[in-house]
PDB file of C-alpha atoms in Angstrom:
ATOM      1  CA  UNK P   1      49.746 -20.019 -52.499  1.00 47.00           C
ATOM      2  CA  UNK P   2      46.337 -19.368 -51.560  1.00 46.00           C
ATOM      3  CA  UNK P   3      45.563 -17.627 -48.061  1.00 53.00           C
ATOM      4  CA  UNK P   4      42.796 -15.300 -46.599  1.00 60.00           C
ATOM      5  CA  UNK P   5      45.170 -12.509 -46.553  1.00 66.00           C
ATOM      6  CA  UNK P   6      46.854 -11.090 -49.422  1.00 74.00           C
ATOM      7  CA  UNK P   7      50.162 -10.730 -47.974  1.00 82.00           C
ATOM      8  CA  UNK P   8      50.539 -12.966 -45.078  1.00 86.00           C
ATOM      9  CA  UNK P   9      54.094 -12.792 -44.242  1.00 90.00           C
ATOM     10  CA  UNK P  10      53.909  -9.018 -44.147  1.00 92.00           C
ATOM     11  CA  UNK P  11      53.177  -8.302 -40.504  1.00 92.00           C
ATOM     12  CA  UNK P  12      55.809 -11.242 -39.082  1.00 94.00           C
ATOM     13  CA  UNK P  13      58.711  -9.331 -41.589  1.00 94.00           C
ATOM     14  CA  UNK P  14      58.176  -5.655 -40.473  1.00 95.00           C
ATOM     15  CA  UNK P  15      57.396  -6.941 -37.071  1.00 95.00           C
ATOM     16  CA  UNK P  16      60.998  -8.653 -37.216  1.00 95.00           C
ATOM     17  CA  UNK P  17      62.550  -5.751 -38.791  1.00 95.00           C
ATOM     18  CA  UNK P  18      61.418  -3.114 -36.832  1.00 96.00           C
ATOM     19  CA  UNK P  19      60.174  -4.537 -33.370  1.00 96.00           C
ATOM     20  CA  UNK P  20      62.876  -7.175 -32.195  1.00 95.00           C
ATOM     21  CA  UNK P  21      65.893  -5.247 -31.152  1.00 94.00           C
ATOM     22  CA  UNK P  22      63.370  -3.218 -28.843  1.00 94.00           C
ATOM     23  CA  UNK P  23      61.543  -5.777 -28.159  1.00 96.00           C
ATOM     24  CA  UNK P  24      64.693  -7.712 -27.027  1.00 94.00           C
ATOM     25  CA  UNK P  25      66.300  -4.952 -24.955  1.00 92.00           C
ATOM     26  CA  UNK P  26      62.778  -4.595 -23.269  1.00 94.00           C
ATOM     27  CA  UNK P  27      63.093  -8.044 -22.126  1.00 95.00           C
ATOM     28  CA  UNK P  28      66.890  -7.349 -21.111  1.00 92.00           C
ATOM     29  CA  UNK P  29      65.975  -4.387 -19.107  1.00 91.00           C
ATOM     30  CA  UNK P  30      63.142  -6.253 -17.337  1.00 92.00           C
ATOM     31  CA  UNK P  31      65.128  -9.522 -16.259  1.00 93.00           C
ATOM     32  CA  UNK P  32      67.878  -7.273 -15.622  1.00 90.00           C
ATOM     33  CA  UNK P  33      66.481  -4.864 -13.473  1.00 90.00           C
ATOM     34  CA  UNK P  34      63.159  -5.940 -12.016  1.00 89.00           C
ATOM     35  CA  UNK P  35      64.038  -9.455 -11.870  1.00 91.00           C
ATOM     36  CA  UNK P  36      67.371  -9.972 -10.660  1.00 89.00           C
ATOM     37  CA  UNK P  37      67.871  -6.072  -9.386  1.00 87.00           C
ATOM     38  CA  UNK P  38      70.614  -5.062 -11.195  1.00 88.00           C
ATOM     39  CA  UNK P  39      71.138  -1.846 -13.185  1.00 85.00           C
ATOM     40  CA  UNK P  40      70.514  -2.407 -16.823  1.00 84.00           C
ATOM     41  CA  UNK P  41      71.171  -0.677 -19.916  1.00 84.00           C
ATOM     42  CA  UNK P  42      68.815   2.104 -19.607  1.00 87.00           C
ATOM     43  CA  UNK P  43      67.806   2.405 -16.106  1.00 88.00           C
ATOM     44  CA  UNK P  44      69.945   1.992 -12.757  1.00 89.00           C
ATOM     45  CA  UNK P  45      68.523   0.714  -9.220  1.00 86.00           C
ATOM     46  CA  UNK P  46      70.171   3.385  -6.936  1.00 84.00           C
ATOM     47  CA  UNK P  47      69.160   3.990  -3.341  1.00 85.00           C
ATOM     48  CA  UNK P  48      66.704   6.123  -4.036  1.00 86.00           C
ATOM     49  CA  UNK P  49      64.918   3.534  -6.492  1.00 87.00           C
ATOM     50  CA  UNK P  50      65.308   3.065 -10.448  1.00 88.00           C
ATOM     51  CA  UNK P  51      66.758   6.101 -11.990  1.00 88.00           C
ATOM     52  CA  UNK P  52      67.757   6.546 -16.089  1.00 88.00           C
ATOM     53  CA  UNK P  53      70.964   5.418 -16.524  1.00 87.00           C
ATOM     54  CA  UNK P  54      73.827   7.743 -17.914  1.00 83.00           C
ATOM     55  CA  UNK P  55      73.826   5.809 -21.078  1.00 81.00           C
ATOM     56  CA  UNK P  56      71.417   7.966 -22.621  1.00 81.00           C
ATOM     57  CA  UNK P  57      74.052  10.049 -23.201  1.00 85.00           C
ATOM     58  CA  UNK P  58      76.574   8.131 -24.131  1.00 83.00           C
ATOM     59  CA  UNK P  59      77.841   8.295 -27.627  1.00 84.00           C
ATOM     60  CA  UNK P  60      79.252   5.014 -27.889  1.00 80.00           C
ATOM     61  CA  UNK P  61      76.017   3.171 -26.582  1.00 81.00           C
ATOM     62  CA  UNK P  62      73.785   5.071 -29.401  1.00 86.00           C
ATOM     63  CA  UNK P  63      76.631   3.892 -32.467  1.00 85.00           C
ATOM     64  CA  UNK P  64      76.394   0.524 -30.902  1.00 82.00           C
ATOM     65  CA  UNK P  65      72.428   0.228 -31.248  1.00 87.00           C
ATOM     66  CA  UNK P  66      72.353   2.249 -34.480  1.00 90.00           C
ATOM     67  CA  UNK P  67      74.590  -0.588 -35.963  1.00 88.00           C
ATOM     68  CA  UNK P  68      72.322  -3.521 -34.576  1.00 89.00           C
ATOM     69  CA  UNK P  69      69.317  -1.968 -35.597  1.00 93.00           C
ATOM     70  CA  UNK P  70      70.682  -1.824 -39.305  1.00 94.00           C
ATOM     71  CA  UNK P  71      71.561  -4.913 -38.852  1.00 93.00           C
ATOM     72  CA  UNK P  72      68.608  -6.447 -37.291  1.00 94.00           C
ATOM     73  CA  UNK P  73      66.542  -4.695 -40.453  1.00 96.00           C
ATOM     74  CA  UNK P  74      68.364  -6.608 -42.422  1.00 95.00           C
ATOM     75  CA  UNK P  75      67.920 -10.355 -40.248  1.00 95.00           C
ATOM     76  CA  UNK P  76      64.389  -9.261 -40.350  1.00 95.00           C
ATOM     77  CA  UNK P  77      64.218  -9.374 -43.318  1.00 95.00           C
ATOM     78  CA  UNK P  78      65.789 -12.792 -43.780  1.00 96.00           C
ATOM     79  CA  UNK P  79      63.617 -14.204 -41.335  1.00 96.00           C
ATOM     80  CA  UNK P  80      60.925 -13.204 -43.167  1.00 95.00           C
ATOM     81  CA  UNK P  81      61.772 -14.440 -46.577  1.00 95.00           C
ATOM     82  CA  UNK P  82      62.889 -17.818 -45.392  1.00 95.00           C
ATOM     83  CA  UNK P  83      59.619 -17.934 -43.600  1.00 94.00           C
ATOM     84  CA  UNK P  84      57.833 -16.929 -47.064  1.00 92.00           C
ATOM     85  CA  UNK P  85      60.072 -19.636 -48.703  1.00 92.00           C
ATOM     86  CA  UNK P  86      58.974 -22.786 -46.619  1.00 91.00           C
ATOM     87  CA  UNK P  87      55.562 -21.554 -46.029  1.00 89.00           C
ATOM     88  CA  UNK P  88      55.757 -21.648 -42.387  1.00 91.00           C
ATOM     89  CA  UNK P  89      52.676 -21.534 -40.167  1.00 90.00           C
ATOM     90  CA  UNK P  90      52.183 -20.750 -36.778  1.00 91.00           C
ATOM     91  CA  UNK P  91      52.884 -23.689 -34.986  1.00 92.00           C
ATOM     92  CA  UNK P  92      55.941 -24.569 -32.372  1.00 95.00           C
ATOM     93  CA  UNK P  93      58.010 -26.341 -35.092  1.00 95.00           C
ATOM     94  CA  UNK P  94      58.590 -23.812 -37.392  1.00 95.00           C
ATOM     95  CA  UNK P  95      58.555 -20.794 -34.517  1.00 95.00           C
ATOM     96  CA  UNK P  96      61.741 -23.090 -32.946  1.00 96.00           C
ATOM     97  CA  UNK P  97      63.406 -23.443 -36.580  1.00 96.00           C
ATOM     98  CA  UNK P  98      62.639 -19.549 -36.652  1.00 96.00           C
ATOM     99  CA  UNK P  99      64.336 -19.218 -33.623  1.00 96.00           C
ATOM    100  CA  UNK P 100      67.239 -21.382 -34.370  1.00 96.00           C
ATOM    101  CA  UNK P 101      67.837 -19.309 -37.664  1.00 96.00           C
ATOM    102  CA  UNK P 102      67.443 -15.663 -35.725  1.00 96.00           C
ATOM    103  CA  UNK P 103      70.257 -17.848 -32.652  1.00 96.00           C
ATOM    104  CA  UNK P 104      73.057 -18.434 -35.601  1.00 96.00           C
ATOM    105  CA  UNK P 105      72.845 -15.326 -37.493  1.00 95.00           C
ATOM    106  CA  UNK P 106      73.206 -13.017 -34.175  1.00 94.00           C
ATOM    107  CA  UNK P 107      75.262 -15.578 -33.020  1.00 94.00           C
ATOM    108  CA  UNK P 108      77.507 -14.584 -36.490  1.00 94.00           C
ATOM    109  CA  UNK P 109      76.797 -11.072 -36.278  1.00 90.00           C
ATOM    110  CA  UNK P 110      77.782 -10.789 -32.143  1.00 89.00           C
ATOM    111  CA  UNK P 111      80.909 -12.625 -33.510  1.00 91.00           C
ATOM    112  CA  UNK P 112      81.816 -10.198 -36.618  1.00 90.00           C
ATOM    113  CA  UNK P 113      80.919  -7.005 -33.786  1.00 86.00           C
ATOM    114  CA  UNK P 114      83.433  -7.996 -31.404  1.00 87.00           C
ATOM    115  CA  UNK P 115      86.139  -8.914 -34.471  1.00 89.00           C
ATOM    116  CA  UNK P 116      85.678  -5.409 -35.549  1.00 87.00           C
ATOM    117  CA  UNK P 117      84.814  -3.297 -32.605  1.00 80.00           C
ATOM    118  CA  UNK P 118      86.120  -5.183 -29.986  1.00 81.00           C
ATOM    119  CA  UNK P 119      85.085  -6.544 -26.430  1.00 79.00           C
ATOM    120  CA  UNK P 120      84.168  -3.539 -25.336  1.00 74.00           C
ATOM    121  CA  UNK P 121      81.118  -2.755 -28.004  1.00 72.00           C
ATOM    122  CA  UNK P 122      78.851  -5.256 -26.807  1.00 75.00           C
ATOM    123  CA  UNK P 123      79.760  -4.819 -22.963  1.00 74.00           C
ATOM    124  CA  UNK P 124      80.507  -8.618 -22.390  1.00 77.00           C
ATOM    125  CA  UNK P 125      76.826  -9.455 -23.130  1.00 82.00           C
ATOM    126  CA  UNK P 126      76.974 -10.762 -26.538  1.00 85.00           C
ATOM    127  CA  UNK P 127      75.853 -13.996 -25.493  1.00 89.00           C
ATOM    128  CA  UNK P 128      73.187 -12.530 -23.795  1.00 90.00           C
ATOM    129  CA  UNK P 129      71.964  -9.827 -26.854  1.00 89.00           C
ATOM    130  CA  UNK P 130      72.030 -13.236 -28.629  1.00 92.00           C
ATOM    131  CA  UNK P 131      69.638 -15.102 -26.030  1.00 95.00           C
ATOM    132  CA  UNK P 132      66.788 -12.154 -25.861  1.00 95.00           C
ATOM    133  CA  UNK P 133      67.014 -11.297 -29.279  1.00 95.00           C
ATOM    134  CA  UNK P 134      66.261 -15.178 -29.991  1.00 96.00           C
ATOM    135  CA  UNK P 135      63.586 -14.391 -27.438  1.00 96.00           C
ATOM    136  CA  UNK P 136      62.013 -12.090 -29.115  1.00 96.00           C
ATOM    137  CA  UNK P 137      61.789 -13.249 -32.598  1.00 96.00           C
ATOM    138  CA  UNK P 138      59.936 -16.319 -30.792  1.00 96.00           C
ATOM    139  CA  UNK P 139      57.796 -13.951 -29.487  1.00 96.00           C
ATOM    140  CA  UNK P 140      56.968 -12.304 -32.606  1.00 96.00           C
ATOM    141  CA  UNK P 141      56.817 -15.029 -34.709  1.00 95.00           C
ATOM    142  CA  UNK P 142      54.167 -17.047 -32.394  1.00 95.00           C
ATOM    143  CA  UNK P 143      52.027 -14.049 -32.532  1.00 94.00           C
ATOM    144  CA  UNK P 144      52.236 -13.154 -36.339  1.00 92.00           C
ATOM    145  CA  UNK P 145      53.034 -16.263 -38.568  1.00 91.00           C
ATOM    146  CA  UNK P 146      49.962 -17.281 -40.431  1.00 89.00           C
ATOM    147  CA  UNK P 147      47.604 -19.612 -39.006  1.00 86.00           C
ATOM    148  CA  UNK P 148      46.763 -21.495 -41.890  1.00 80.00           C
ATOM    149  CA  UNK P 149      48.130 -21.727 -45.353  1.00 73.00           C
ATOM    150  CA  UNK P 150      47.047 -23.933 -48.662  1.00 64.00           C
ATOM    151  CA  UNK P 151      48.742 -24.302 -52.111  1.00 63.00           C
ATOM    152  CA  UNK P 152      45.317 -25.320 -54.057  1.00 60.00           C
ATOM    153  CA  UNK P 153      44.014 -23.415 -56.643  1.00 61.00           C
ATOM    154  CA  UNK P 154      40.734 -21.555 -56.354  1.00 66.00           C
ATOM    155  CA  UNK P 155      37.827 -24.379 -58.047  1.00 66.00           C
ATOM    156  CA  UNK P 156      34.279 -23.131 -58.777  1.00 74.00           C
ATOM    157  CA  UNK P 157      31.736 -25.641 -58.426  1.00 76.00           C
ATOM    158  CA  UNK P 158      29.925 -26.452 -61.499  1.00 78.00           C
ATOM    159  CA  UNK P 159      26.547 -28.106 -61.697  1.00 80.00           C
ATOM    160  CA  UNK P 160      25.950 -30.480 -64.284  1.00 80.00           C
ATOM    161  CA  UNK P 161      22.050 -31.201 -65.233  1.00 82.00           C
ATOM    162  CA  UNK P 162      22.101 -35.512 -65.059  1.00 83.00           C
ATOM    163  CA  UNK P 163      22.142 -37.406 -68.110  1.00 81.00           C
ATOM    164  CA  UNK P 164      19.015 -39.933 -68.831  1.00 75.00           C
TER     165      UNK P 164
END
């Protein structure tokens, strides 16, 4: 493989890694509580206007996240070595297959959470961490998958005095 860059899936992998889960509970809180005026995970619409919520403090809350964010290091990374693998560029095609991937394994991961820790974990929105997370790798992947890649070797042009 060829490309401009040296390492092109690089910035879509850590990206995916490190930036969905906030990414995706950035886009929860905003639908949530700017959109359809609810209180969200992190901040509460009160009467006197959008206030932190109290599970900042809440112990259970931080275990929860701590636990997806291991685990979304480690779809990250997935994502980005199946992206490696079939060379994917940044066009819609591959960003929905990337986005179908990211949907079944938090799909299978929301699944094994509630198995283990019960209904309770995931507040009822597992279907719904599934959704934005999905949203998000969409996000990231349409803004860091490489535009263009090639598989043919480097040739240096060679000019050849004519034969008379």
């Amino acid at each position: 493989m060829n490309v401009n860059e040296q390492h092109p899936y690089r910035a879509f992998t850590l990206a995916a890694a490190l930036f969905a889960l906030p990414l995706a509970m950035l886009l929860f809180e905003t639908v949530t509580v700017w959109l359809r005026k609810q209180s969200g995970l992190w901040l509460e619409r009160t009467t006197e206007g959008i206030t932190p919520s109290a599970n900042w403090t809440d112990g259970t809350v931080w275990f929860v996240i701590t636990v997806l964010a291991l685990f979304a290091l480690l779809l990250g990374g997935g994502l980005g070595k199946l992206a490696r693998n079939k060379m994917m560029r940044r066009r819609f095609r591959y960003i929905l297959f990337l986005c179908g991937a990211a949907a079944c394994a938090a799909s299978f991961l929301a699944a094994v959470l509630l198995g283990v820790l019960g209904e309770a974990a995931l507040g009822g929105h597992a279907q719904t961490a599934v959704f934005y997370y999905t949203a998000a790798i969409g996000m990231l992947a349409a803004l860091l998958l490489p535009k263009q890649l090639t598989r043919a070797p480097e040739q240096t042009i060679t000019f050849h005095k004519p034969k008379r």
